[in-house]
mmCIF file of C-alpha atoms in Angstrom:
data_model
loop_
_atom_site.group_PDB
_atom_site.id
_atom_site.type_symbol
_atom_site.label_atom_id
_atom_site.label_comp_id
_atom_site.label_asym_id
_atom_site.label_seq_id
_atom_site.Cartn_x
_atom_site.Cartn_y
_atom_site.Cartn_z
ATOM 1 C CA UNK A 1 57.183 -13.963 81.098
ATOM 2 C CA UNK A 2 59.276 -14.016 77.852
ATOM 3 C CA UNK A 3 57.259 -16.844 75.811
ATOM 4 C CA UNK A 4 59.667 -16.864 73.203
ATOM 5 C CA UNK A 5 61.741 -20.024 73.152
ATOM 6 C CA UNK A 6 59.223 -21.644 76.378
ATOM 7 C CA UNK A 7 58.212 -25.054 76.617
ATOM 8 C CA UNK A 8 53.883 -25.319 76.912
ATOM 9 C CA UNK A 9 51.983 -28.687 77.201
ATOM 10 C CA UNK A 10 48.308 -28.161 75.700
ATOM 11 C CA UNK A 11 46.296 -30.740 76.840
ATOM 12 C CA UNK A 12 43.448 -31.451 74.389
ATOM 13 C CA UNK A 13 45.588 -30.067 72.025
ATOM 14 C CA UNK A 14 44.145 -31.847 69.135
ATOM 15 C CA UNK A 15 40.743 -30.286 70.008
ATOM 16 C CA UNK A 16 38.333 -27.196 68.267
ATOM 17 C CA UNK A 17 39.709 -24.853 71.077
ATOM 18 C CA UNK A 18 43.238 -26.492 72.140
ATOM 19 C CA UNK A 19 44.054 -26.222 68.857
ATOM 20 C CA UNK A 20 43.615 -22.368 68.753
ATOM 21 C CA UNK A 21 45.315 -21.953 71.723
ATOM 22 C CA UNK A 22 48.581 -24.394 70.022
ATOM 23 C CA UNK A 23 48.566 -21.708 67.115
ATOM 24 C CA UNK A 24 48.484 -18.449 69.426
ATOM 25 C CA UNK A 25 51.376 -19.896 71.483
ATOM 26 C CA UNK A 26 53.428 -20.879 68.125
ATOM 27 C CA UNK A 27 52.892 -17.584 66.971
ATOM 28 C CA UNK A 28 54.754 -16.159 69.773
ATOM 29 C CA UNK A 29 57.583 -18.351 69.652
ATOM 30 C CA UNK A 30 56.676 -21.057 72.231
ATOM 31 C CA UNK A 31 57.333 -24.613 71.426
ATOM 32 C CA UNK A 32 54.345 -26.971 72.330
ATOM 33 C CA UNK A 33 53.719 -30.488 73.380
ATOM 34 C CA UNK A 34 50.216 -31.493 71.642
ATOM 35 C CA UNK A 35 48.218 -33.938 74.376
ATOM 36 C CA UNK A 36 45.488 -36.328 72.823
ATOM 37 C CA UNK A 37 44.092 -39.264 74.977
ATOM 38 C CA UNK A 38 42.818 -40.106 71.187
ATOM 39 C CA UNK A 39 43.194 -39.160 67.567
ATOM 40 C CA UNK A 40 46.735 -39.765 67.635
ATOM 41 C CA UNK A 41 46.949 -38.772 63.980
ATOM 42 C CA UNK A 42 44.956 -35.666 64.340
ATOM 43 C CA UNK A 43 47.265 -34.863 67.259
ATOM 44 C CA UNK A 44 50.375 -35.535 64.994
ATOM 45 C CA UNK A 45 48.753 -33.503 61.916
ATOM 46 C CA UNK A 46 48.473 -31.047 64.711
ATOM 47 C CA UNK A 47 52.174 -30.924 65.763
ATOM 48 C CA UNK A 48 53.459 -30.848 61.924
ATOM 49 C CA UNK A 49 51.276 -27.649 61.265
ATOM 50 C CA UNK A 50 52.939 -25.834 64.304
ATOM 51 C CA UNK A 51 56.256 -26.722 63.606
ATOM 52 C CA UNK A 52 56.423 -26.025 59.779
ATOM 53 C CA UNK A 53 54.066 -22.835 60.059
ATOM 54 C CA UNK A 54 55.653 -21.377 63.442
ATOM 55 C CA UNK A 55 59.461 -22.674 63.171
ATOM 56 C CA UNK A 56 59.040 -24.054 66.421
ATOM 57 C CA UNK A 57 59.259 -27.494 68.042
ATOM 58 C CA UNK A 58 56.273 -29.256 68.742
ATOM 59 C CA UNK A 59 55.486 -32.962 69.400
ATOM 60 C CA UNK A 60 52.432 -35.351 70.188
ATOM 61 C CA UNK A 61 51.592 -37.075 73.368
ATOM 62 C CA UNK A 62 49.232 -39.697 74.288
ATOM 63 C CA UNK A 63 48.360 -39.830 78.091
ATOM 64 C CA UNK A 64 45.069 -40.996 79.818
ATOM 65 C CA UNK A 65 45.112 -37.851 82.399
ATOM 66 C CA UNK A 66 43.193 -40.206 84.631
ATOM 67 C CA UNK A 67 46.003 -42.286 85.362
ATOM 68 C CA UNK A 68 48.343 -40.782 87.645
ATOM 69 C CA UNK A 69 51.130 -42.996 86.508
ATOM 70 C CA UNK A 70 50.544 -41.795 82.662
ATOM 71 C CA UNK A 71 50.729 -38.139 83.727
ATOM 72 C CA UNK A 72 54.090 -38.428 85.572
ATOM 73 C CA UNK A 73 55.506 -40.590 82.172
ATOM 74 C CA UNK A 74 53.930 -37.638 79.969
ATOM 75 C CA UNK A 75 55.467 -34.702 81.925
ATOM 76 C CA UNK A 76 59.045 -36.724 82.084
ATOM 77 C CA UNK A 77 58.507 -37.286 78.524
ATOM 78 C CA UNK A 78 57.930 -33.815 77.683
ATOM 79 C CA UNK A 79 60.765 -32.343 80.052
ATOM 80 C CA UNK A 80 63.083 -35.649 78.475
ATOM 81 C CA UNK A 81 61.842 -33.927 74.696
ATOM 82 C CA UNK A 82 62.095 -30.210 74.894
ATOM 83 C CA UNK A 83 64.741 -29.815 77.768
ATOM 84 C CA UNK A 84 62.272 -27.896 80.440
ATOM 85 C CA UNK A 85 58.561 -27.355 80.843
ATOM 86 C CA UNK A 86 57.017 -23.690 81.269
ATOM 87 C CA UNK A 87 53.277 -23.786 80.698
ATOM 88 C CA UNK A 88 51.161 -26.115 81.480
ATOM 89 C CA UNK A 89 47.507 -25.302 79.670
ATOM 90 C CA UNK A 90 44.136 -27.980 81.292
ATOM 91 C CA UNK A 91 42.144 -27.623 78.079
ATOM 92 C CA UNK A 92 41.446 -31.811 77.833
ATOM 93 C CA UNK A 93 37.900 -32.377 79.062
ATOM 94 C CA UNK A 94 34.715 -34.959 79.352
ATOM 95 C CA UNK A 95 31.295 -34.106 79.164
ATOM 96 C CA UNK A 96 27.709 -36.552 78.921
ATOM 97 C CA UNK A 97 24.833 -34.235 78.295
ATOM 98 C CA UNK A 98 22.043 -34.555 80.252
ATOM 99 C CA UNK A 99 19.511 -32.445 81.420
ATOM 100 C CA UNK A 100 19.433 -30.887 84.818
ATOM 101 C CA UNK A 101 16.104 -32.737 86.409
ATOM 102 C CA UNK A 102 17.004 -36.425 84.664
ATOM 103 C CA UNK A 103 18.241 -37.045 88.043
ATOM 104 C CA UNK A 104 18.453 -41.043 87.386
ATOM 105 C CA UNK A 105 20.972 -40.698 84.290
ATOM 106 C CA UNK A 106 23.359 -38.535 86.246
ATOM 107 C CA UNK A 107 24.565 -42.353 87.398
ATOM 108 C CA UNK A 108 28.180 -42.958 89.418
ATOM 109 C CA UNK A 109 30.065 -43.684 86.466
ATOM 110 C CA UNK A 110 29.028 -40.863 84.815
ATOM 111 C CA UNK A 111 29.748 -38.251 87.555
ATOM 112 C CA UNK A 112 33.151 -40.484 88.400
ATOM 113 C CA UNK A 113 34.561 -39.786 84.938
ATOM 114 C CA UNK A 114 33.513 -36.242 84.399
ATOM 115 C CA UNK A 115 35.418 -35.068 87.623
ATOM 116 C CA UNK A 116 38.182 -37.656 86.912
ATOM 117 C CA UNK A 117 39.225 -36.038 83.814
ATOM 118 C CA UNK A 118 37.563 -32.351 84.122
ATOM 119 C CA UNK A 119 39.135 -31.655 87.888
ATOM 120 C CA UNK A 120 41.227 -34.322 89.005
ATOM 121 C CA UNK A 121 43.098 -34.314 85.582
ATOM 122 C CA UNK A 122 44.037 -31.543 85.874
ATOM 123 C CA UNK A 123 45.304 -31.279 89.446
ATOM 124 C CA UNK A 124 47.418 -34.556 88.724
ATOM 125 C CA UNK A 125 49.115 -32.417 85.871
ATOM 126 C CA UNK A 126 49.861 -29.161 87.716
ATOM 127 C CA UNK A 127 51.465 -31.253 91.022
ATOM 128 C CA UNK A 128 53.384 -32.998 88.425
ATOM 129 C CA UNK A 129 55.026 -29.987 86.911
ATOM 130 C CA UNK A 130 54.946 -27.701 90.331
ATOM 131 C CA UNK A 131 58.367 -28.892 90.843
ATOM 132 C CA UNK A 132 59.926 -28.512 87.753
ATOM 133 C CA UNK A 133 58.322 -24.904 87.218
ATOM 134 C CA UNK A 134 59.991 -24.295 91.105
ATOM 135 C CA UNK A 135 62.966 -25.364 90.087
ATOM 136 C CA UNK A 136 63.076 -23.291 87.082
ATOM 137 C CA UNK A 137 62.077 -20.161 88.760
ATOM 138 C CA UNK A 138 59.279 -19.519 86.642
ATOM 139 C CA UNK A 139 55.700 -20.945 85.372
ATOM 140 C CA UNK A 140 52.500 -20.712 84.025
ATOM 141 C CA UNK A 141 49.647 -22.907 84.484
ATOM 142 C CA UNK A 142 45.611 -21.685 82.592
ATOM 143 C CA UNK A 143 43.208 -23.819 83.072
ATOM 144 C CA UNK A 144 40.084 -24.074 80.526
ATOM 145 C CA UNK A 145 36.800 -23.545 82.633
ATOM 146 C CA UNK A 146 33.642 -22.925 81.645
ATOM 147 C CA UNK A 147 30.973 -20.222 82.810
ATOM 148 C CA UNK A 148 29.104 -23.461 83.567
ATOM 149 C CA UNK A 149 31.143 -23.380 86.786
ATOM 150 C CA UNK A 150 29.984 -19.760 87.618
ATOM 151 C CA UNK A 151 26.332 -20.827 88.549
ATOM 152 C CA UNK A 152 23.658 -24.161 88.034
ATOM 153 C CA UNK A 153 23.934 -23.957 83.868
ATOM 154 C CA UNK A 154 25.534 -26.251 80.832
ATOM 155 C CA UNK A 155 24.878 -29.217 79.839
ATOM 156 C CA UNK A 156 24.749 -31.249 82.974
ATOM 157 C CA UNK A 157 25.359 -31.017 86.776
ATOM 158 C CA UNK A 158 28.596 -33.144 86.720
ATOM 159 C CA UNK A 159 30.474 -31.005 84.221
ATOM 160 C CA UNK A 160 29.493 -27.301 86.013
ATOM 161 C CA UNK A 161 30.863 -29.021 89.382
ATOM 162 C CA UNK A 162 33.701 -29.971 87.758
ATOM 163 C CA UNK A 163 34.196 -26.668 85.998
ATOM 164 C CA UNK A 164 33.402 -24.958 89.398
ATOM 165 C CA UNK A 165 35.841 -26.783 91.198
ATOM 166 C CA UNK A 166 38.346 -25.967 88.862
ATOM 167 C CA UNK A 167 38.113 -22.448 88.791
ATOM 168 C CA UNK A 168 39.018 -22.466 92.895
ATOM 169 C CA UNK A 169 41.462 -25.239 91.913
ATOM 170 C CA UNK A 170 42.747 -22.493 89.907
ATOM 171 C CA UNK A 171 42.784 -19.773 93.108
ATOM 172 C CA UNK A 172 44.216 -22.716 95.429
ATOM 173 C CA UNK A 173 46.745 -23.520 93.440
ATOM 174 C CA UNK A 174 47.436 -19.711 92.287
ATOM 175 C CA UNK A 175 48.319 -19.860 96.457
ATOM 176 C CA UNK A 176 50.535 -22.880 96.208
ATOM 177 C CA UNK A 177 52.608 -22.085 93.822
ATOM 178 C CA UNK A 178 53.468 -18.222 94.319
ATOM 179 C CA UNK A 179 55.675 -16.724 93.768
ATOM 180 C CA UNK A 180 57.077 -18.531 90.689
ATOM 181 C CA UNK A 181 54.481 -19.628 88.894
ATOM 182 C CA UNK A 182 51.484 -17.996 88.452
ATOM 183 C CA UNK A 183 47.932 -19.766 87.689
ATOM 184 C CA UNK A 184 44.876 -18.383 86.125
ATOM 185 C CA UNK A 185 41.481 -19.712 83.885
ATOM 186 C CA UNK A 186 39.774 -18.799 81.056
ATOM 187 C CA UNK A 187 35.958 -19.714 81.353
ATOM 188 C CA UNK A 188 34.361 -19.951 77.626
ATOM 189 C CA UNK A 189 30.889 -19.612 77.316
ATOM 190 C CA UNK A 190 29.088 -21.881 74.257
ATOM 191 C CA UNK A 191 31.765 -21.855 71.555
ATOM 192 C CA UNK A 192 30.894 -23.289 68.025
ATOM 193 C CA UNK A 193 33.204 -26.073 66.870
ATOM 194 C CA UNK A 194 34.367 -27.982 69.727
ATOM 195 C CA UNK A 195 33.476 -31.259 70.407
ATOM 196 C CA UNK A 196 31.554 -30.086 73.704
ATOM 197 C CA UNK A 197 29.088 -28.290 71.623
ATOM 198 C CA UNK A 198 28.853 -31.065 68.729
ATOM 199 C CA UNK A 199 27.812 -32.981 71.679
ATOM 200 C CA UNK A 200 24.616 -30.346 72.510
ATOM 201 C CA UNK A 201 21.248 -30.059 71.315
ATOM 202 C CA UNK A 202 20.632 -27.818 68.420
ATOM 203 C CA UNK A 203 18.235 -25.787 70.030
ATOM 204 C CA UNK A 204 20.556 -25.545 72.640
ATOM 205 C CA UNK A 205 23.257 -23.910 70.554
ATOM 206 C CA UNK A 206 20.608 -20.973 69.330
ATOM 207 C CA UNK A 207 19.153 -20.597 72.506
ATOM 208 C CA UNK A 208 22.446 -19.674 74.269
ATOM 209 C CA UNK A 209 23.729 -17.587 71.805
ATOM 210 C CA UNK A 210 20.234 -15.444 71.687
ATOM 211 C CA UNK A 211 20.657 -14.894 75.336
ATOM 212 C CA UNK A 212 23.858 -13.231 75.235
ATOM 213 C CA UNK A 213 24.838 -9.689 74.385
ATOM 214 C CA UNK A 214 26.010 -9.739 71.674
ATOM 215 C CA UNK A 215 24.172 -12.467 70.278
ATOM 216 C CA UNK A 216 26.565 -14.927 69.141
ATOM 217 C CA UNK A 217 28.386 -17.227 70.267
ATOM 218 C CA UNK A 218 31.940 -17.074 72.276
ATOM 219 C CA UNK A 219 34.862 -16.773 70.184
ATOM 220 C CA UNK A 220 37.574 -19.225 70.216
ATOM 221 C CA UNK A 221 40.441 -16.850 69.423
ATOM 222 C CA UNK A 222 39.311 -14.200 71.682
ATOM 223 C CA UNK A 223 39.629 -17.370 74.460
ATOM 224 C CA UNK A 224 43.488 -18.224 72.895
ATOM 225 C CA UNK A 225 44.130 -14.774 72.964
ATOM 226 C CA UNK A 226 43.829 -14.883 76.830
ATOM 227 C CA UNK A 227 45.851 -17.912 77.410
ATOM 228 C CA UNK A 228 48.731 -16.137 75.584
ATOM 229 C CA UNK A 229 47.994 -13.497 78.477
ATOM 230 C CA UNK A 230 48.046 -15.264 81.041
ATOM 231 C CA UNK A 231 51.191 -16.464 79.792
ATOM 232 C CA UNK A 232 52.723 -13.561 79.142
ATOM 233 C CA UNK A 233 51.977 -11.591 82.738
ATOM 234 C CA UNK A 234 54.088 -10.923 86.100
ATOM 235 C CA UNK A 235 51.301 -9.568 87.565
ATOM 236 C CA UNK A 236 47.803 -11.997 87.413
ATOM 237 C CA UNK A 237 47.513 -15.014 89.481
ATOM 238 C CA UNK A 238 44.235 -17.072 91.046
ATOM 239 C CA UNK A 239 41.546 -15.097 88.406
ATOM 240 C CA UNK A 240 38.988 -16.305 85.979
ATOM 241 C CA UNK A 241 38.007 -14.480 82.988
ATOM 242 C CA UNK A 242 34.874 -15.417 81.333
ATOM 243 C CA UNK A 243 34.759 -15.105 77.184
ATOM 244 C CA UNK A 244 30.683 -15.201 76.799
ATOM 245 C CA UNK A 245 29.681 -12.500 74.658
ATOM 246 C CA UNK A 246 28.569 -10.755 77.416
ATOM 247 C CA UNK A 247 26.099 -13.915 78.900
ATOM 248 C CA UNK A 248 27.583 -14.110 82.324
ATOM 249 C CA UNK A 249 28.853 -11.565 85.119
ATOM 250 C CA UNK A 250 30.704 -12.092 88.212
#
């Protein structure tokens, strides 16, 4: 697809990684609307960069992707803003870190909110802009995953469930919504400077890294590079690509 001149929503765009993936989209031309749920002043700081560095259009949103009434104002607002709405990028996410066995702190309300905004999110957002993509006769949804979702790892059950079911929420919807858009994920391993991994242990954060290949962590560009990728293709639809350093095969 010809980014130059498209219309992408970045959910979580104010965040370590959304914010990458903003700036590899600018580069190419695409104008962006910046989701926060908070931070609106980061978010705006955000927008400002894009559009005076890129000499592109970009904007801040607020929208609490748990409520489905917010995401239907926030994809009207977006269409009402730029004039159309090609990409769609599920970067915003939730995570509590708890450990595996602490079965009795994995409560309800925990596991409620981390698959409220980590899976159901971001279904609400891509039936919200299914039509308009249809319409248009082309579109691109990537979702942000996690390799947490390829097998019982991360930082607690919840979020790998969540991430799991949203890489086949990726392949179900890759189904649905053929053959004019096309819908693929990017599934980051540990990446240094997000607000996930501010969140982890520090001997968490060495631990993963020293298991990998390459011995480092998972680069945020290389993950932005992706999404511009996945945006760009005719040809890839319903796949996952893990960015781990070379941690995690499947």
């Amino acid at each position: 697809m010809e980014l130059r001149g498209a219309v992408a929503l970045v959910t979580g765009g104010n965040g370590g990684l959304g914010q990458r993936i903003c700036h590899a989209l600018a580069k190419e031309g695409v104008h962006i609307a910046v989701m926060y749920a908070q931070s609106r002043d980061q978010a705006e700081g955000v927008a400002r960069e894009l559009a005076s560095g890129y000499q592109i259009n970009a904007a801040a949103f607020a929208c609490d992707i748990t409520d489905g009434a917010a995401v239907s104002k926030l994809v009207g607002d977006v269409t009402a803003r730029f004039g159309r709405l090609d990409i769609l990028i599920n970067d915003a996410a939730y995570n509590k870190a708890i450990p595996f066995r602490d079965l009795d702190d994995l409560t309800e309300d925990v596991w409620d909110k981390i698959i409220a905004v980590n899976l159901t999110g971001p279904m609400r957002l891509t039936k919200a802009v299914a039509p308009i993509m249809k319409a248009q006769g082309r579109g691109r949804v990537v979702n942000i995953s996690s390799v947490a979702g390829l097998g019982p790892q991360g930082s607690s059950i919840a979020y790998a469930v969540s991430k799991a079911g949203l890489i086949h929420l990726t392949k179900c919807m890759a189904v649905a919504m053929a053959p004019e858009t096309l819908v693929n994920c990017v599934a980051p391993g540990l990446l240094e400077g997000t607000r996930a991994t501010a969140n982890l242990r520090p001997e968490t954060v060495v631990q993963n890294a020293a298991l990998s290949l390459l011995k480092k962590a998972a680069d945020k560009d290389d993950c932005a590079d992706m999404v511009v990728t996945m945006c760009r293709t005719e040809t890839m639809t319903g796949q996952t690509v893990v960015i781990d350093s070379g941690r995690t095969f499947h």
